[in-house]
Amino acid sequence: MKMRAPRGTQDILPGTSEKWQYVEEKLIDICRRYHYKEIRTPIFEHTELFQRGVGDSTDIVQKEMYTFEDRGGRSVTLRPEGTASTVRSFVQNKLFGLPNQPTKLFYIGPMFRYERPQQGRLRQFVQFGIEALGSDDPSVDAEVMALAMNAYEELGLKSLKLVLNSLGDKESREAHKNALIQHFTPHKEELCADCQIRLEQNPLRVLDCKKDKDHPAMETAPSILDYLNKPSHDYFEQVKECLDVMGIKYEIDANLVRGLDYYNHTAFEIMSEAEGFGAITTLSGGGRYNGLVKDIGGPETTGIGFALSIERLLMALEAEGVELPIEESLDVYVVALGEKAEKEAVRLMYNLRQAGVQADKDYLQRKMKGQFKAADRLNTKYVVVLGDREIEQDAVSVKEMKSGDQIELPINQIVTYLNEKLSGGEK
Ligand code: HAM
């Protein structure tokens, strides 16, 4: 049997992994500027966390989790998203008790969902997400969206759309829910089997159905925005004002409900409008989840966050033709010919690397010409040529590949010379 990676997973190979590193470093730097600190949580958690956290009526919990029994008979699940785990850790480690509040966290790591794989939809994908816990100041909501937009824009994306909605507080949602039940019940038999259940469990979810999206009743469904009570309405207005003062453009979409149960008030998604991006246009999503910390066993604490997948981000960069500024080059290639020279190359490379210089050499017994060819292929900046004769005469040659300039140096000066050249003197 030919071994292949499981469906919906991918290998990230050299040539592409540099892009991942670049993007991840950029995201980490943005978090530094917005003052979010990294949290790393386990890849698997007790299944109950996601049932309670993400919500029993969601597609994620009902159909998409990688759940299994461990050898001790406990049900564990590969995390399908990062919010529930972050909140679990926030509660378990009593981060709410620390003096610096709100607690502003970010994470980058693999998530797992048993979905039907297609472009932009994998079974293992990497999410970058942030969570701000412990403040219900509307400027935090706006900050989360600003960070997300900032990240995409700094990476070079232009065709972006921020879509915003408010799901209101519990009272508003309850009023809206009743209106939805009244609206959809006469059409119940015409809806898909899932929506018939959703109508009973969580009618809001009906608005998110892919199968029933063209049903005439969808268009005339009651809008949450007409059911926001005064505090919810005012909160939403303030969030929008904060976005306005930053000059961040958005569109309101009253049908944006998101696929997870924990949201209230602010809900948003960022879409790519780039041609050729593919069928799934959502780049990221997030929102406020004021009840979640309590549901997971912590004190009453508010929260908001968002997550994006690096896979979709890279797809969007490609669709917009953005070239990341990644330079593939090698600082130093050591060409060695002769037995003594080969030993000397081992020593020299060790010293160069210890001094912070990137260095490599031939390991395939290539001839001189082959070694120079290899150096060229690797886009090498400097080539050091070691031959037995050069070593005896203590005059080793260093060639700057771009200009073709070549000088001879005593071997014990090579490290200092190259280090200086590479760390400043380079043109
Ligand atoms: P989500 O909308 O389920 O939200 O996922 C967020 C993002 O993860 C999506 O917009 C998409 O970029 C990416 N994503 C989801 N599933 C896949 C997949 N199968 N393949 C590739 N990318 C995918 C959440 O996960 C929430 N935890 C976000 C959040 C954080 N809300 C508050 N804080």
GROMACS .gro file of C-alpha atoms and ligand atoms in nm:
model
  460
    1MET     CA    1   0.000   0.000   0.000
    2LYS     CA    2   0.123   0.343  -0.095
    3MET     CA    3   0.137   0.565   0.212
    4ARG     CA    4  -0.034   0.898   0.174
    5ALA     CA    5  -0.126   1.171   0.419
    6PRO     CA    6  -0.489   1.146   0.537
    7ARG     CA    7  -0.755   1.326   0.331
    8GLY     CA    8  -0.789   1.691   0.422
    9THR     CA    9  -0.435   1.724   0.557
   10GLN     CA   10  -0.130   1.862   0.383
   11ASP     CA   11   0.246   1.861   0.404
   12ILE     CA   12   0.408   2.201   0.417
   13LEU     CA   13   0.739   2.166   0.239
   14PRO     CA   14   1.047   2.388   0.217
   15GLY     CA   15   0.968   2.661  -0.032
   16THR     CA   16   0.628   2.701   0.130
   17SER     CA   17   0.722   2.668   0.495
   18GLU     CA   18   0.915   2.996   0.465
   19LYS     CA   19   0.586   3.165   0.380
   20TRP     CA   20   0.428   3.015   0.689
   21GLN     CA   21   0.713   3.136   0.904
   22TYR     CA   22   0.696   3.483   0.753
   23VAL     CA   23   0.322   3.510   0.808
   24GLU     CA   24   0.340   3.371   1.161
   25GLU     CA   25   0.619   3.612   1.256
   26LYS     CA   26   0.417   3.901   1.117
   27LEU     CA   27   0.111   3.795   1.317
   28ILE     CA   28   0.318   3.762   1.634
   29ASP     CA   29   0.463   4.108   1.578
   30ILE     CA   30   0.116   4.254   1.534
   31CYS     CA   31   0.011   4.088   1.861
   32ARG     CA   32   0.310   4.249   2.031
   33ARG     CA   33   0.196   4.589   1.911
   34TYR     CA   34  -0.164   4.532   2.021
   35HIS     CA   35  -0.031   4.382   2.345
   36TYR     CA   36  -0.164   4.026   2.318
   37LYS     CA   37   0.046   3.749   2.475
   38GLU     CA   38   0.082   3.394   2.354
   39ILE     CA   39  -0.098   3.101   2.511
   40ARG     CA   40  -0.034   2.738   2.413
   41THR     CA   41  -0.295   2.483   2.511
   42PRO     CA   42  -0.310   2.107   2.447
   43ILE     CA   43  -0.410   1.973   2.106
   44PHE     CA   44  -0.671   1.749   2.271
   45GLU     CA   45  -0.915   1.822   2.549
   46HIS     CA   46  -1.199   1.643   2.727
   47THR     CA   47  -1.484   1.613   2.479
   48GLU     CA   48  -1.720   1.780   2.722
   49LEU     CA   49  -1.531   2.107   2.690
   50PHE     CA   50  -1.634   2.146   2.327
   51GLN     CA   51  -1.985   2.014   2.383
   52ARG     CA   52  -2.035   2.284   2.642
   53GLY     CA   53  -1.809   2.546   2.492
   54VAL     CA   54  -1.875   2.532   2.119
   55GLY     CA   55  -2.234   2.413   2.169
   56ASP     CA   56  -2.424   2.088   2.120
   57SER     CA   57  -2.635   2.219   1.834
   58THR     CA   58  -2.343   2.328   1.615
   59ASP     CA   59  -2.224   2.137   1.309
   60ILE     CA   60  -1.881   2.124   1.470
   61VAL     CA   61  -1.999   1.925   1.772
   62GLN     CA   62  -2.261   1.721   1.588
   63LYS     CA   63  -2.066   1.617   1.283
   64GLU     CA   64  -1.710   1.735   1.275
   65MET     CA   65  -1.518   1.642   1.586
   66TYR     CA   66  -1.234   1.394   1.599
   67THR     CA   67  -1.346   1.223   1.916
   68PHE     CA   68  -1.203   0.903   2.057
   69GLU     CA   69  -1.166   0.712   2.377
   70ASP     CA   70  -0.819   0.704   2.520
   71ARG     CA   71  -0.677   0.392   2.680
   72GLY     CA   72  -0.818   0.500   3.013
   73GLY     CA   73  -1.172   0.506   2.871
   74ARG     CA   74  -1.203   0.887   2.874
   75SER     CA   75  -1.358   1.062   2.578
   76VAL     CA   76  -1.114   1.312   2.432
   77THR     CA   77  -1.137   1.533   2.123
   78LEU     CA   78  -0.881   1.694   1.897
   79ARG     CA   79  -0.954   2.064   1.933
   80PRO     CA   80  -1.176   2.197   1.653
   81GLU     CA   81  -1.107   2.560   1.749
   82GLY     CA   82  -0.912   2.762   2.005
   83THR     CA   83  -1.163   2.965   2.203
   84ALA     CA   84  -1.300   2.690   2.429
   85SER     CA   85  -0.948   2.572   2.520
   86THR     CA   86  -0.829   2.925   2.588
   87VAL     CA   87  -1.126   2.991   2.814
   88ARG     CA   88  -1.075   2.656   2.990
   89SER     CA   89  -0.714   2.750   3.056
   90PHE     CA   90  -0.812   3.102   3.168
   91VAL     CA   91  -1.045   2.947   3.426
   92GLN     CA   92  -0.818   2.660   3.532
   93ASN     CA   93  -0.515   2.886   3.579
   94LYS     CA   94  -0.721   3.163   3.737
   95LEU     CA   95  -0.587   3.420   3.494
   96PHE     CA   96  -0.886   3.635   3.591
   97GLY     CA   97  -0.715   3.689   3.925
   98LEU     CA   98  -0.404   3.850   3.777
   99PRO     CA   99  -0.370   4.225   3.820
  100ASN     CA  100  -0.344   4.309   3.448
  101GLN     CA  101  -0.692   4.285   3.305
  102PRO     CA  102  -0.831   4.234   3.052
  103THR     CA  103  -0.636   3.919   2.972
  104LYS     CA  104  -0.533   3.951   2.609
  105LEU     CA  105  -0.413   3.627   2.452
  106PHE     CA  106  -0.320   3.488   2.112
  107TYR     CA  107  -0.253   3.139   1.980
  108ILE     CA  108  -0.131   2.971   1.664
  109GLY     CA  109  -0.179   2.601   1.618
  110PRO     CA  110  -0.346   2.314   1.438
  111MET     CA  111  -0.721   2.255   1.468
  112PHE     CA  112  -0.916   1.952   1.348
  113ARG     CA  113  -1.259   1.927   1.191
  114TYR     CA  114  -1.401   1.631   1.004
  115GLU     CA  115  -1.536   1.834   0.715
  116ARG     CA  116  -1.571   1.756   0.347
  117PRO     CA  117  -1.233   1.867   0.218
  118GLN     CA  118  -1.222   2.124  -0.060
  119GLN     CA  119  -1.013   2.426  -0.145
  120GLY     CA  120  -0.977   2.628   0.174
  121ARG     CA  121  -1.141   2.362   0.385
  122LEU     CA  122  -0.914   2.107   0.546
  123ARG     CA  123  -0.947   1.851   0.820
  124GLN     CA  124  -0.632   1.977   0.984
  125PHE     CA  125  -0.572   2.350   0.951
  126VAL     CA  126  -0.381   2.611   1.147
  127GLN     CA  127  -0.566   2.886   1.324
  128PHE     CA  128  -0.423   3.209   1.450
  129GLY     CA  129  -0.661   3.357   1.701
  130ILE     CA  130  -0.686   3.616   1.974
  131GLU     CA  131  -0.907   3.632   2.280
  132ALA     CA  132  -0.958   3.933   2.509
  133LEU     CA  133  -1.116   3.828   2.837
  134GLY     CA  134  -1.250   4.049   3.112
  135SER     CA  135  -1.372   4.365   2.946
  136ASP     CA  136  -1.698   4.459   2.781
  137ASP     CA  137  -1.570   4.792   2.662
  138PRO     CA  138  -1.683   4.832   2.299
  139SER     CA  139  -1.336   4.954   2.208
  140VAL     CA  140  -1.208   4.599   2.271
  141ASP     CA  141  -1.450   4.467   2.009
  142ALA     CA  142  -1.320   4.726   1.766
  143GLU     CA  143  -0.960   4.649   1.861
  144VAL     CA  144  -1.006   4.280   1.776
  145MET     CA  145  -1.142   4.370   1.434
  146ALA     CA  146  -0.869   4.629   1.384
  147LEU     CA  147  -0.599   4.375   1.462
  148ALA     CA  148  -0.750   4.131   1.213
  149MET     CA  149  -0.778   4.388   0.935
  150ASN     CA  150  -0.432   4.523   1.014
  151ALA     CA  151  -0.281   4.176   0.987
  152TYR     CA  152  -0.429   4.114   0.643
  153GLU     CA  153  -0.344   4.459   0.515
  154GLU     CA  154   0.015   4.451   0.636
  155LEU     CA  155   0.063   4.123   0.460
  156GLY     CA  156  -0.051   4.291   0.141
  157LEU     CA  157  -0.418   4.199   0.097
  158LYS     CA  158  -0.642   4.465  -0.051
  159SER     CA  159  -0.969   4.301  -0.150
  160LEU     CA  160  -1.115   4.264   0.195
  161LYS     CA  161  -1.461   4.311   0.336
  162LEU     CA  162  -1.543   4.332   0.705
  163VAL     CA  163  -1.898   4.217   0.767
  164LEU     CA  164  -2.051   4.303   1.099
  165ASN     CA  165  -2.361   4.216   1.295
  166SER     CA  166  -2.489   4.226   1.648
  167LEU     CA  167  -2.657   3.923   1.801
  168GLY     CA  168  -2.758   4.129   2.101
  169ASP     CA  169  -2.784   4.020   2.462
  170LYS     CA  170  -2.987   3.728   2.596
  171GLU     CA  171  -3.313   3.920   2.610
  172SER     CA  172  -3.277   4.048   2.254
  173ARG     CA  173  -3.187   3.704   2.127
  174GLU     CA  174  -3.483   3.547   2.306
  175ALA     CA  175  -3.721   3.795   2.141
  176HIS     CA  176  -3.560   3.732   1.803
  177LYS     CA  177  -3.568   3.357   1.857
  178ASN     CA  178  -3.943   3.362   1.920
  179ALA     CA  179  -3.991   3.571   1.608
  180LEU     CA  180  -3.785   3.321   1.408
  181ILE     CA  181  -3.989   3.028   1.539
  182GLN     CA  182  -4.311   3.202   1.442
  183HIS     CA  183  -4.172   3.288   1.102
  184PHE     CA  184  -4.030   2.949   1.010
  185THR     CA  185  -4.282   2.712   1.172
  186PRO     CA  186  -4.537   2.739   0.887
  187HIS     CA  187  -4.252   2.635   0.649
  188LYS     CA  188  -4.110   2.366   0.874
  189GLU     CA  189  -4.191   2.076   0.639
  190GLU     CA  190  -4.018   2.251   0.349
  191LEU     CA  191  -3.692   2.294   0.539
  192CYS     CA  192  -3.411   2.039   0.542
  193ALA     CA  193  -3.401   1.773   0.814
  194ASP     CA  194  -3.124   1.957   0.999
  195CYS     CA  195  -3.317   2.283   0.999
  196GLN     CA  196  -3.626   2.111   1.136
  197ILE     CA  197  -3.417   2.016   1.438
  198ARG     CA  198  -3.245   2.356   1.444
  199LEU     CA  199  -3.582   2.527   1.457
  200GLU     CA  200  -3.637   2.357   1.790
  201GLN     CA  201  -3.288   2.367   1.932
  202ASN     CA  202  -3.142   2.693   1.801
  203PRO     CA  203  -3.352   2.869   1.537
  204LEU     CA  204  -3.079   3.125   1.468
  205ARG     CA  205  -2.880   2.843   1.313
  206VAL     CA  206  -3.147   2.809   1.039
  207LEU     CA  207  -3.027   3.141   0.895
  208ASP     CA  208  -2.683   2.985   0.849
  209CYS     CA  209  -2.806   2.678   0.656
  210LYS     CA  210  -2.634   2.612   0.327
  211LYS     CA  211  -2.909   2.382   0.196
  212ASP     CA  212  -3.201   2.614   0.268
  213LYS     CA  213  -3.033   2.940   0.186
  214ASP     CA  214  -3.255   2.997  -0.122
  215HIS     CA  215  -3.583   2.920   0.050
  216PRO     CA  216  -3.813   3.227   0.011
  217ALA     CA  217  -3.870   3.237   0.388
  218MET     CA  218  -3.501   3.316   0.440
  219GLU     CA  219  -3.526   3.653   0.275
  220THR     CA  220  -3.822   3.764   0.480
  221ALA     CA  221  -3.691   3.624   0.810
  222PRO     CA  222  -3.701   3.867   1.104
  223SER     CA  223  -3.376   4.057   1.146
  224ILE     CA  224  -3.196   4.049   1.479
  225LEU     CA  225  -3.126   4.419   1.441
  226ASP     CA  226  -3.498   4.488   1.480
  227TYR     CA  227  -3.501   4.298   1.808
  228LEU     CA  228  -3.203   4.455   1.986
  229ASN     CA  229  -3.305   4.606   2.318
  230LYS     CA  230  -3.167   4.946   2.417
  231PRO     CA  231  -2.844   4.833   2.587
  232SER     CA  232  -2.764   4.599   2.296
  233HIS     CA  233  -2.844   4.865   2.040
  234ASP     CA  234  -2.630   5.122   2.222
  235TYR     CA  235  -2.344   4.878   2.256
  236PHE     CA  236  -2.349   4.806   1.885
  237GLU     CA  237  -2.353   5.178   1.806
  238GLN     CA  238  -2.042   5.230   2.019
  239VAL     CA  239  -1.857   4.945   1.853
  240LYS     CA  240  -1.932   5.100   1.514
  241GLU     CA  241  -1.820   5.443   1.637
  242CYS     CA  242  -1.485   5.298   1.746
  243LEU     CA  243  -1.441   5.141   1.401
  244ASP     CA  244  -1.534   5.475   1.245
  245VAL     CA  245  -1.272   5.669   1.438
  246MET     CA  246  -1.007   5.426   1.316
  247GLY     CA  247  -1.137   5.464   0.962
  248ILE     CA  248  -1.213   5.093   0.933
  249LYS     CA  249  -1.483   5.025   0.679
  250TYR     CA  250  -1.750   4.761   0.739
  251GLU     CA  251  -2.078   4.636   0.606
  252ILE     CA  252  -2.370   4.541   0.828
  253ASP     CA  253  -2.525   4.202   0.755
  254ALA     CA  254  -2.815   4.111   0.985
  255ASN     CA  255  -2.797   3.751   0.863
  256LEU     CA  256  -2.443   3.694   0.982
  257VAL     CA  257  -2.489   3.441   1.262
  258ARG     CA  258  -2.158   3.246   1.279
  259GLY     CA  259  -2.138   2.871   1.324
  260LEU     CA  260  -2.067   2.852   1.696
  261ASP     CA  261  -2.315   2.884   1.980
  262TYR     CA  262  -2.128   3.107   2.221
  263TYR     CA  263  -2.170   3.444   2.050
  264ASN     CA  264  -2.363   3.748   2.167
  265HIS     CA  265  -2.346   4.116   2.074
  266THR     CA  266  -2.067   4.165   1.821
  267ALA     CA  267  -2.025   3.904   1.546
  268PHE     CA  268  -1.808   3.958   1.241
  269GLU     CA  269  -1.640   3.793   0.946
  270ILE     CA  270  -1.374   3.910   0.708
  271MET     CA  271  -1.421   3.803   0.349
  272SER     CA  272  -1.191   3.803   0.051
  273GLU     CA  273  -1.332   3.971  -0.255
  274ALA     CA  274  -1.036   3.870  -0.470
  275GLU     CA  275  -1.123   3.711  -0.800
  276GLY     CA  276  -1.021   3.351  -0.812
  277PHE     CA  277  -1.016   3.309  -0.436
  278GLY     CA  278  -1.259   3.019  -0.456
  279ALA     CA  279  -1.601   2.930  -0.335
  280ILE     CA  280  -1.538   2.984   0.035
  281THR     CA  281  -1.482   3.354   0.075
  282THR     CA  282  -1.461   3.379   0.454
  283LEU     CA  283  -1.108   3.448   0.570
  284SER     CA  284  -1.180   3.475   0.939
  285GLY     CA  285  -1.449   3.526   1.195
  286GLY     CA  286  -1.510   3.612   1.553
  287GLY     CA  287  -1.727   3.781   1.805
  288ARG     CA  288  -1.822   3.840   2.164
  289TYR     CA  289  -1.899   3.553   2.400
  290ASN     CA  290  -1.999   3.702   2.732
  291GLY     CA  291  -2.145   3.383   2.884
  292LEU     CA  292  -1.873   3.137   2.790
  293VAL     CA  293  -1.636   3.173   3.084
  294LYS     CA  294  -1.923   3.105   3.323
  295ASP     CA  295  -2.044   2.808   3.114
  296ILE     CA  296  -1.700   2.656   3.142
  297GLY     CA  297  -1.701   2.692   3.519
  298GLY     CA  298  -1.537   3.030   3.573
  299PRO     CA  299  -1.662   3.355   3.719
  300GLU     CA  300  -1.888   3.583   3.520
  301THR     CA  301  -1.638   3.724   3.270
  302THR     CA  302  -1.688   3.879   2.929
  303GLY     CA  303  -1.483   3.791   2.623
  304ILE     CA  304  -1.431   3.859   2.256
  305GLY     CA  305  -1.197   3.719   1.994
  306PHE     CA  306  -1.150   3.604   1.639
  307ALA     CA  307  -0.959   3.342   1.446
  308LEU     CA  308  -0.823   3.305   1.096
  309SER     CA  309  -0.666   3.012   0.922
  310ILE     CA  310  -0.322   3.052   0.776
  311GLU     CA  311  -0.424   2.827   0.484
  312ARG     CA  312  -0.697   3.066   0.372
  313LEU     CA  313  -0.471   3.364   0.433
  314LEU     CA  314  -0.206   3.218   0.202
  315MET     CA  315  -0.474   3.135  -0.056
  316ALA     CA  316  -0.590   3.497  -0.049
  317LEU     CA  317  -0.233   3.623  -0.091
  318GLU     CA  318  -0.197   3.398  -0.392
  319ALA     CA  319  -0.532   3.505  -0.538
  320GLU     CA  320  -0.425   3.869  -0.512
  321GLY     CA  321  -0.080   3.795  -0.652
  322VAL     CA  322   0.100   3.921  -0.341
  323GLU     CA  323   0.465   3.814  -0.328
  324LEU     CA  324   0.592   3.791   0.028
  325PRO     CA  325   0.938   3.943   0.071
  326ILE     CA  326   1.111   3.614   0.128
  327GLU     CA  327   1.469   3.599   0.009
  328GLU     CA  328   1.607   3.254  -0.047
  329SER     CA  329   1.981   3.275  -0.003
  330LEU     CA  330   2.278   3.125   0.177
  331ASP     CA  331   2.543   3.341   0.345
  332VAL     CA  332   2.847   3.122   0.295
  333TYR     CA  333   2.926   2.807   0.097
  334VAL     CA  334   3.255   2.641   0.175
  335VAL     CA  335   3.416   2.474  -0.124
  336ALA     CA  336   3.676   2.221  -0.012
  337LEU     CA  337   3.913   2.010  -0.222
  338GLY     CA  338   4.151   1.763  -0.069
  339GLU     CA  339   4.157   1.564   0.251
  340LYS     CA  340   4.304   1.832   0.475
  341ALA     CA  341   4.078   2.094   0.327
  342GLU     CA  342   3.770   1.887   0.394
  343LYS     CA  343   3.854   1.860   0.765
  344GLU     CA  344   3.931   2.231   0.772
  345ALA     CA  345   3.591   2.300   0.613
  346VAL     CA  346   3.421   2.111   0.895
  347ARG     CA  347   3.604   2.324   1.151
  348LEU     CA  348   3.549   2.651   0.963
  349MET     CA  349   3.176   2.592   0.922
  350TYR     CA  350   3.141   2.511   1.291
  351ASN     CA  351   3.313   2.839   1.377
  352LEU     CA  352   3.106   3.038   1.128
  353ARG     CA  353   2.781   2.895   1.256
  354GLN     CA  354   2.881   2.962   1.616
  355ALA     CA  355   2.952   3.321   1.515
  356GLY     CA  356   2.600   3.352   1.374
  357VAL     CA  357   2.681   3.308   1.008
  358GLN     CA  358   2.470   3.075   0.795
  359ALA     CA  359   2.701   2.827   0.627
  360ASP     CA  360   2.682   2.508   0.424
  361LYS     CA  361   2.908   2.290   0.212
  362ASP     CA  362   2.909   1.995  -0.023
  363TYR     CA  363   2.834   1.650   0.119
  364LEU     CA  364   2.826   1.456  -0.206
  365GLN     CA  365   3.195   1.461  -0.304
  366ARG     CA  366   3.128   1.692  -0.593
  367LYS     CA  367   3.415   1.831  -0.799
  368MET     CA  368   3.508   2.199  -0.770
  369LYS     CA  369   3.280   2.295  -1.061
  370GLY     CA  370   2.989   2.104  -0.910
  371GLN     CA  371   3.040   2.272  -0.576
  372PHE     CA  372   3.035   2.618  -0.737
  373LYS     CA  373   2.721   2.522  -0.926
  374ALA     CA  374   2.559   2.414  -0.601
  375ALA     CA  375   2.659   2.745  -0.441
  376ASP     CA  376   2.500   2.930  -0.732
  377ARG     CA  377   2.179   2.732  -0.708
  378LEU     CA  378   2.154   2.822  -0.340
  379ASN     CA  379   2.192   3.192  -0.421
  380THR     CA  380   2.507   3.208  -0.207
  381LYS     CA  381   2.655   3.541  -0.105
  382TYR     CA  382   3.015   3.432  -0.032
  383VAL     CA  383   3.210   3.125  -0.134
  384VAL     CA  384   3.520   3.026   0.064
  385VAL     CA  385   3.762   2.807  -0.131
  386LEU     CA  386   3.976   2.571   0.071
  387GLY     CA  387   4.239   2.357  -0.098
  388ASP     CA  388   4.527   2.174   0.064
  389ARG     CA  389   4.770   2.417  -0.099
  390GLU     CA  390   4.581   2.726   0.024
  391ILE     CA  391   4.578   2.588   0.376
  392GLU     CA  392   4.952   2.522   0.369
  393GLN     CA  393   5.013   2.878   0.250
  394ASP     CA  394   4.756   3.015   0.494
  395ALA     CA  395   4.588   3.214   0.218
  396VAL     CA  396   4.232   3.113   0.170
  397SER     CA  397   4.020   3.278  -0.097
  398VAL     CA  398   3.683   3.435  -0.036
  399LYS     CA  399   3.466   3.525  -0.333
  400GLU     CA  400   3.173   3.760  -0.322
  401MET     CA  401   2.939   3.599  -0.571
  402LYS     CA  402   2.741   3.906  -0.678
  403SER     CA  403   3.039   4.120  -0.775
  404GLY     CA  404   3.280   3.837  -0.848
  405ASP     CA  405   3.539   4.012  -0.623
  406GLN     CA  406   3.786   3.774  -0.467
  407ILE     CA  407   4.039   3.826  -0.187
  408GLU     CA  408   4.285   3.606  -0.001
  409LEU     CA  409   4.293   3.594   0.375
  410PRO     CA  410   4.472   3.398   0.649
  411ILE     CA  411   4.235   3.125   0.763
  412ASN     CA  412   4.198   3.258   1.117
  413GLN     CA  413   4.058   3.587   0.985
  414ILE     CA  414   3.781   3.438   0.775
  415VAL     CA  415   3.513   3.424   1.043
  416THR     CA  416   3.562   3.786   1.152
  417TYR     CA  417   3.581   3.906   0.793
  418LEU     CA  418   3.262   3.732   0.682
  419ASN     CA  419   3.076   3.821   0.995
  420GLU     CA  420   3.150   4.190   0.943
  421LYS     CA  421   3.068   4.180   0.575
  422LEU     CA  422   2.739   4.003   0.631
  423SER     CA  423   2.621   4.207   0.925
  424GLY     CA  424   2.675   4.551   0.785
  425GLY     CA  425   2.916   4.605   0.507
  426GLU     CA  426   2.699   4.421   0.261
  427LYS     CA  427   2.562   4.609  -0.043
  428HAM     P1  428  -1.470   2.971   1.294
  428HAM     O1  429  -1.551   3.065   1.210
  428HAM     O2  430  -1.524   2.836   1.312
  428HAM     O3  431  -1.450   3.043   1.433
  428HAM     O4  432  -1.325   2.959   1.235
  428HAM     C1  433  -1.245   3.074   1.218
  428HAM     C2  434  -1.166   3.064   1.090
  428HAM     O5  435  -1.093   2.942   1.087
  428HAM     C3  436  -1.247   3.060   0.963
  428HAM     O6  437  -1.288   3.188   0.922
  428HAM     C4  438  -1.149   2.999   0.867
  428HAM     O7  439  -1.051   3.095   0.825
  428HAM     C5  440  -1.076   2.901   0.954
  428HAM     N1  441  -1.131   2.766   0.935
  428HAM     C6  442  -1.234   2.707   0.996
  428HAM     N2  443  -1.250   2.582   0.952
  428HAM     C7  444  -1.156   2.561   0.860
  428HAM     C8  445  -1.119   2.450   0.779
  428HAM     N3  446  -1.185   2.334   0.785
  428HAM     N4  447  -1.013   2.462   0.694
  428HAM     C9  448  -0.944   2.579   0.688
  428HAM     N5  449  -0.974   2.686   0.762
  428HAM    C10  450  -1.078   2.677   0.847
  428HAM    C11  451  -1.379   2.991   1.536
  428HAM     O8  452  -1.311   2.893   1.528
  428HAM    C12  453  -1.383   3.075   1.660
  428HAM     N6  454  -1.308   3.006   1.766
  428HAM    C13  455  -1.327   3.213   1.636
  428HAM    C14  456  -1.332   3.298   1.758
  428HAM    C15  457  -1.230   3.326   1.841
  428HAM     N7  458  -1.440   3.355   1.808
  428HAM    C16  459  -1.408   3.419   1.920
  428HAM     N8  460  -1.281   3.401   1.942
   0.00000   0.00000   0.00000
